[in-house]
mmCIF file of C-alpha atoms in Angstrom:
data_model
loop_
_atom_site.group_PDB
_atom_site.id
_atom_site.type_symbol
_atom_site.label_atom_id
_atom_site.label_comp_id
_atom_site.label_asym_id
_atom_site.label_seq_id
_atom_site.Cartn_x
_atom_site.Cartn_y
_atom_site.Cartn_z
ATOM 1 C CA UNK A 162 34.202 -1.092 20.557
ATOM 2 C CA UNK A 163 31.294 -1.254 17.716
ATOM 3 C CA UNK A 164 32.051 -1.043 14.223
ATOM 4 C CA UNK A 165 30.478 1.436 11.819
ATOM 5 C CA UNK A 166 28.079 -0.091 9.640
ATOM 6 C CA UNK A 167 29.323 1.396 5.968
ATOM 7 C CA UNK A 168 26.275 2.199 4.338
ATOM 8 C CA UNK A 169 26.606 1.700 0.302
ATOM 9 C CA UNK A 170 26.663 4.743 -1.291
ATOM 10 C CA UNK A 171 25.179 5.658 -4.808
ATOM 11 C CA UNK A 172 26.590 9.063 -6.503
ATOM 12 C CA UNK A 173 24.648 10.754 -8.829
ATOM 13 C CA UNK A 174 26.209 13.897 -11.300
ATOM 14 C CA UNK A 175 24.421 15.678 -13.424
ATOM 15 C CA UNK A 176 26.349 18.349 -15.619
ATOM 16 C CA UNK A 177 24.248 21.225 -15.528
ATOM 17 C CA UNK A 178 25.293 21.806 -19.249
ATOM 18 C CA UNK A 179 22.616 19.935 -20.408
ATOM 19 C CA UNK A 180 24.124 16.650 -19.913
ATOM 20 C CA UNK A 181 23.061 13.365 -18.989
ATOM 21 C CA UNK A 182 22.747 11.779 -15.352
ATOM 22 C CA UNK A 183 25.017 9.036 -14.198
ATOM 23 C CA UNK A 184 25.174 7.346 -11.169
ATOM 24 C CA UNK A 185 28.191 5.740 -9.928
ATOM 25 C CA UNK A 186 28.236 3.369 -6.843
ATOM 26 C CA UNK A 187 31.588 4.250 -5.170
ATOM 27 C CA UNK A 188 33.589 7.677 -4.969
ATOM 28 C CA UNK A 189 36.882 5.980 -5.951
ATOM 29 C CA UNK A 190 34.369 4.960 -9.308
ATOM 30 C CA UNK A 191 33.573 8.667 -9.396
ATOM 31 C CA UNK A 192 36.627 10.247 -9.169
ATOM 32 C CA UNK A 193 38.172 7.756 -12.008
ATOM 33 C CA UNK A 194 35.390 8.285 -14.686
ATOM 34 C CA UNK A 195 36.448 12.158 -13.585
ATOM 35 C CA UNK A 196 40.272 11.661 -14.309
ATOM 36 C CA UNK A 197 39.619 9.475 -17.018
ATOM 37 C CA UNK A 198 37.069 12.948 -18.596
ATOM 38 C CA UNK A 199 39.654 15.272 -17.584
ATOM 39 C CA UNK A 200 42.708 13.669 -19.937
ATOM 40 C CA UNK A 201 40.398 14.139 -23.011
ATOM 41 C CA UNK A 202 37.916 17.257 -22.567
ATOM 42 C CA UNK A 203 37.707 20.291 -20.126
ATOM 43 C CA UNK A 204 35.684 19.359 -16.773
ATOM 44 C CA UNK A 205 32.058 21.028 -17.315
ATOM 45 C CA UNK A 206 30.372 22.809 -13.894
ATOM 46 C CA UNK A 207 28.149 19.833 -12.099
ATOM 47 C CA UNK A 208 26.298 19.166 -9.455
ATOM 48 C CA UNK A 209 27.498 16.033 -7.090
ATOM 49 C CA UNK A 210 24.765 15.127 -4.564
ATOM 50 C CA UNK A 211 25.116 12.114 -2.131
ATOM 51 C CA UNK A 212 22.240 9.531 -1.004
ATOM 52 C CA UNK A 213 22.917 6.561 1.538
ATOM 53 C CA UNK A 214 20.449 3.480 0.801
ATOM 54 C CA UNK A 215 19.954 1.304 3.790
ATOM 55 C CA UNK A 216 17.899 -2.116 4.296
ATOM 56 C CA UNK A 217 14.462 -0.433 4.560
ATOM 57 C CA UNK A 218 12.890 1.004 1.370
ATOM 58 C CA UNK A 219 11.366 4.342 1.301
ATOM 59 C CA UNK A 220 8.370 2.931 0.946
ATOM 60 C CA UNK A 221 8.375 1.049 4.119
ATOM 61 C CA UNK A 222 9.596 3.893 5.764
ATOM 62 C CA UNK A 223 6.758 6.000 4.526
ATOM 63 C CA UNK A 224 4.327 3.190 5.864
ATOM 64 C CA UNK A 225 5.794 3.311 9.214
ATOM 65 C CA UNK A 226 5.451 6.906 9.556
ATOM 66 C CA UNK A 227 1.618 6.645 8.144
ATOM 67 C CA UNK A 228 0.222 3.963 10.827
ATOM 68 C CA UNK A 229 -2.847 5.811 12.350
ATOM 69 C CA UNK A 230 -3.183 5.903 16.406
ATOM 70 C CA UNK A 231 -7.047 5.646 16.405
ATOM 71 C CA UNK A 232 -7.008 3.344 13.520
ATOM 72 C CA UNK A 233 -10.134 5.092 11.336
ATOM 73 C CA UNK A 234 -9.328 4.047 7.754
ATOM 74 C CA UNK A 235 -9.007 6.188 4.324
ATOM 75 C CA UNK A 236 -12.654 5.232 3.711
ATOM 76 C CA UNK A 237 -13.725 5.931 6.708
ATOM 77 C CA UNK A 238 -14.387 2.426 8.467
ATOM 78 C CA UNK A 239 -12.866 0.602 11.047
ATOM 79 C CA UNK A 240 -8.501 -0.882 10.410
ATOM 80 C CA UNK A 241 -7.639 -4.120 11.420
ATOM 81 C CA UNK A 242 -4.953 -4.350 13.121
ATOM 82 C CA UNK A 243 -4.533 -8.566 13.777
ATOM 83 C CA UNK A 244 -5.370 -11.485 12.880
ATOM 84 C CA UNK A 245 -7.194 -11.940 15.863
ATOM 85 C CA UNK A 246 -9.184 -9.025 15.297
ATOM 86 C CA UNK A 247 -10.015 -10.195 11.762
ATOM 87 C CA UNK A 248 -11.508 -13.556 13.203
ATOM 88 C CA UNK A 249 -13.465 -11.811 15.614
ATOM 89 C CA UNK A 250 -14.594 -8.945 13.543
ATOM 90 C CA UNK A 251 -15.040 -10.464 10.522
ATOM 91 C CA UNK A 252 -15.682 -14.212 10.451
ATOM 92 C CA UNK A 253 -17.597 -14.793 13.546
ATOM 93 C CA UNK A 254 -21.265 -14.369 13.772
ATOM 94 C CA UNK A 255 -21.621 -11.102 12.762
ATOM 95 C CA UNK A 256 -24.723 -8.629 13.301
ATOM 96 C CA UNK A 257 -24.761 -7.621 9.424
ATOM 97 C CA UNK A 258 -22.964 -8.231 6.563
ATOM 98 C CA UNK A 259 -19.421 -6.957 6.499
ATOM 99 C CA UNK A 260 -17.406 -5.134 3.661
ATOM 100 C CA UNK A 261 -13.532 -6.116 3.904
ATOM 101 C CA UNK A 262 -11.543 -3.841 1.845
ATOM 102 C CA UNK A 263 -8.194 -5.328 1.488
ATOM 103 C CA UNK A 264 -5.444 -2.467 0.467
ATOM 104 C CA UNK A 265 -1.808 -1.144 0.658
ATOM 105 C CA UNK A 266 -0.517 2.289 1.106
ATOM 106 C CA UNK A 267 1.189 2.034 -1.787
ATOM 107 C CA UNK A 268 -0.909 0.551 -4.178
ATOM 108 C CA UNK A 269 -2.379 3.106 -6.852
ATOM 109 C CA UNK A 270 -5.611 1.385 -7.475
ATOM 110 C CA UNK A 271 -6.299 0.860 -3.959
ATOM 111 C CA UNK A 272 -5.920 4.890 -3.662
ATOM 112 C CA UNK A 273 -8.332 5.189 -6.775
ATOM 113 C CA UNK A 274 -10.834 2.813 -4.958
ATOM 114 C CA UNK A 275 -11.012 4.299 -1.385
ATOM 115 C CA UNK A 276 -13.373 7.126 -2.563
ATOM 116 C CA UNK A 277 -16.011 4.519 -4.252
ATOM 117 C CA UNK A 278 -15.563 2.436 -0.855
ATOM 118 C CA UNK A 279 -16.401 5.636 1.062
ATOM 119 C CA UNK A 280 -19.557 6.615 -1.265
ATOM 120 C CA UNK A 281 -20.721 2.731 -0.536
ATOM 121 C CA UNK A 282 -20.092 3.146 3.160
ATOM 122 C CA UNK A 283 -22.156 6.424 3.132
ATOM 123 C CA UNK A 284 -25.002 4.711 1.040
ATOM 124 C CA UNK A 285 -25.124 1.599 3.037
ATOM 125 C CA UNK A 286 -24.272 3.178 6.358
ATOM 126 C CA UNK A 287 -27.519 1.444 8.112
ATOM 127 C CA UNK A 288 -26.796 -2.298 6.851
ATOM 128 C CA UNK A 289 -23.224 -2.540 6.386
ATOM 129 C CA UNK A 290 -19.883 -2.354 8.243
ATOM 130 C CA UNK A 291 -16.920 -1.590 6.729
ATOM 131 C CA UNK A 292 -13.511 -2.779 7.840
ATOM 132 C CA UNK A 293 -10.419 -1.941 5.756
ATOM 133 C CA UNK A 294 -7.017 -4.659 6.171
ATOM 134 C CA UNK A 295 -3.402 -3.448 5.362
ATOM 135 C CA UNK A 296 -1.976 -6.439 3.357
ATOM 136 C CA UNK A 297 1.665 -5.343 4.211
ATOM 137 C CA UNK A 298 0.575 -5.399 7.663
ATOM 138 C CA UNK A 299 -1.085 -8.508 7.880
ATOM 139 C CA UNK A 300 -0.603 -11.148 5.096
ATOM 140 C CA UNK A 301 -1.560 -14.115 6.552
ATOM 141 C CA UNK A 302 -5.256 -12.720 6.743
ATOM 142 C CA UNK A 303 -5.325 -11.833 2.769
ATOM 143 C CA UNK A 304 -3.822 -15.209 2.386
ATOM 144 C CA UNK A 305 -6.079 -16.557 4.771
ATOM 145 C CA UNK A 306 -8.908 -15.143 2.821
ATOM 146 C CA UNK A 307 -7.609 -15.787 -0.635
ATOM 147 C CA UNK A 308 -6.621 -12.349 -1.998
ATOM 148 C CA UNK A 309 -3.779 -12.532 -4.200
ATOM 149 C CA UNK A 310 -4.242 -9.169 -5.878
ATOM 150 C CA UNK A 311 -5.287 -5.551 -4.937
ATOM 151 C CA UNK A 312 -7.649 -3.627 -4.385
ATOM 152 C CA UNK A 313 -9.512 -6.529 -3.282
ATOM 153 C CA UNK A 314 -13.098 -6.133 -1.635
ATOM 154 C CA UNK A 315 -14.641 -9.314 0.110
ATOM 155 C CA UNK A 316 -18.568 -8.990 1.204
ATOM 156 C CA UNK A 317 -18.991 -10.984 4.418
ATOM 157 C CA UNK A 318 -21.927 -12.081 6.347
ATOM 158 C CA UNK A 319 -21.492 -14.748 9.346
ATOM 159 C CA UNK A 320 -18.102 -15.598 8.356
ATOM 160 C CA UNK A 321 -19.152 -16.622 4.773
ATOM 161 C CA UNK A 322 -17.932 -14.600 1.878
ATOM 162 C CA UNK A 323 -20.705 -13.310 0.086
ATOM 163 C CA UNK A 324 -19.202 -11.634 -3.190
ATOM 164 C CA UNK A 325 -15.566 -10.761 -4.083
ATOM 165 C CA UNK A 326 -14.431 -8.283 -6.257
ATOM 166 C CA UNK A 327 -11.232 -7.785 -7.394
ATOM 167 C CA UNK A 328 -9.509 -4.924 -8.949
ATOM 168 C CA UNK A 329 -10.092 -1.061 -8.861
ATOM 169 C CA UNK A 330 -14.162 -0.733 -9.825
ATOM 170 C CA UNK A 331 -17.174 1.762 -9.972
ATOM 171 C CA UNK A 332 -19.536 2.793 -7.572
ATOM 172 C CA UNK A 333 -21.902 1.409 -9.279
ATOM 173 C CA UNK A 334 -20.684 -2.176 -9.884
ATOM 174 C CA UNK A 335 -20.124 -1.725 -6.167
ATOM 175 C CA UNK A 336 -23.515 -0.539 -5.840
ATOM 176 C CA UNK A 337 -25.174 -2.984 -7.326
ATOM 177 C CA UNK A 338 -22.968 -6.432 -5.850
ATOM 178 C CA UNK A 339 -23.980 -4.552 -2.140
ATOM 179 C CA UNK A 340 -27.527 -4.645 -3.090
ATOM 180 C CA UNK A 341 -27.578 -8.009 -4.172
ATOM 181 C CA UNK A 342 -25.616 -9.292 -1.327
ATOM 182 C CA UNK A 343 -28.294 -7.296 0.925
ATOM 183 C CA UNK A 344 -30.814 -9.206 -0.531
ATOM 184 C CA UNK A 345 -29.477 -12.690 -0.568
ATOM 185 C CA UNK A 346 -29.387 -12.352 2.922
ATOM 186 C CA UNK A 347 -32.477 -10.971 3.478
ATOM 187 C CA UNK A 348 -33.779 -14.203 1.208
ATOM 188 C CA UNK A 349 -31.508 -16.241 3.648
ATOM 189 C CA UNK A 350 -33.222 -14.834 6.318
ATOM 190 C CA UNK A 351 -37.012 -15.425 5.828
#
């Protein structure tokens, strides 16, 4: 025979009087604070509703359910998927420079920055791939690379970073660190 997992479960009334929210973490907790209420003022009308939390967060949920079968990023470029990929795509010899976008589905200014990385993308599009790397999907290759905050943006070329920029920023700081990286290699090159 299997046991039931009990799932905790978190109570939340709100007394549609105007009152306040609690939250209790049992029924038995509940239905005390109720008696305890009832022996000193009249019960008000509320509303009881009932959510079960379980190992997983929302949020990891939410990921799970976002994962893309022909793994096109946000911004339009290519998701790595592996490590593997990442050493192949990324920091072997290359054909042009690479931009690595390091982000999270959750992270706010990684949302704010996928626009600006698309604009780049679109204005670069004939000298510059762009790759885009979950970091709750693979953080051994942000560690590997040395992000330890995000948005992140790495500018590749032959396995050498370039430029790194870190934090949400404008096109045109983007912009402008592209174009120099563009012509550091083309100085590299001659």
């Amino acid at each position: 025979m299997s046991r039931a997992r009990s799932l905790p479960i978190l109570l939340v009334v709100q007394f549609l009087l105007g009152g306040p929210l609690f939250a209790f973490h049992s029924v038995e907790c509940f239905m005390l604070s109720l008696a305890r209420r009832a022996a000193f003022a009249p019960i008000p009308e509320f509303t009881l509703s009932v959510h079960t939390t379980t190992q997983r967060s929302r949020r990891e949920a939410q990921h799970k359910f976002d994962t893309r079968l022909d793994a096109v990023a946000k911004t339009g470029g290519k998701v790595l998927q592996s490590a593997e990929e990442f050493t192949s795509t990324v920091l072997k010899k290359s054909d042009g420079p690479i931009l690595v976008f390091f982000t999270a589905p959750w992270c706010g200014p990684c949302r704010l920055s996928v626009p600006v990385v698309k604009e780049i993308m679109k204005e670069f599009s004939e000298s510059l791939q762009v790759v885009e790397v979950c970091t709750d999907d693979l953080p051994e290759v942000a560690s590997d690379a040395d992000v330890v905050s995000i948005p992140t943006i790495q500018m590749y070329n032959n396995g050498q970073v370039m430029d790194t920029i870190v934090g949400c920023v404008a096109q045109s700081v983007l912009s402008s660190s592209v174009s120099k990286v563009l012509e550091d290699i083309e100085q590299q090159n001659q």
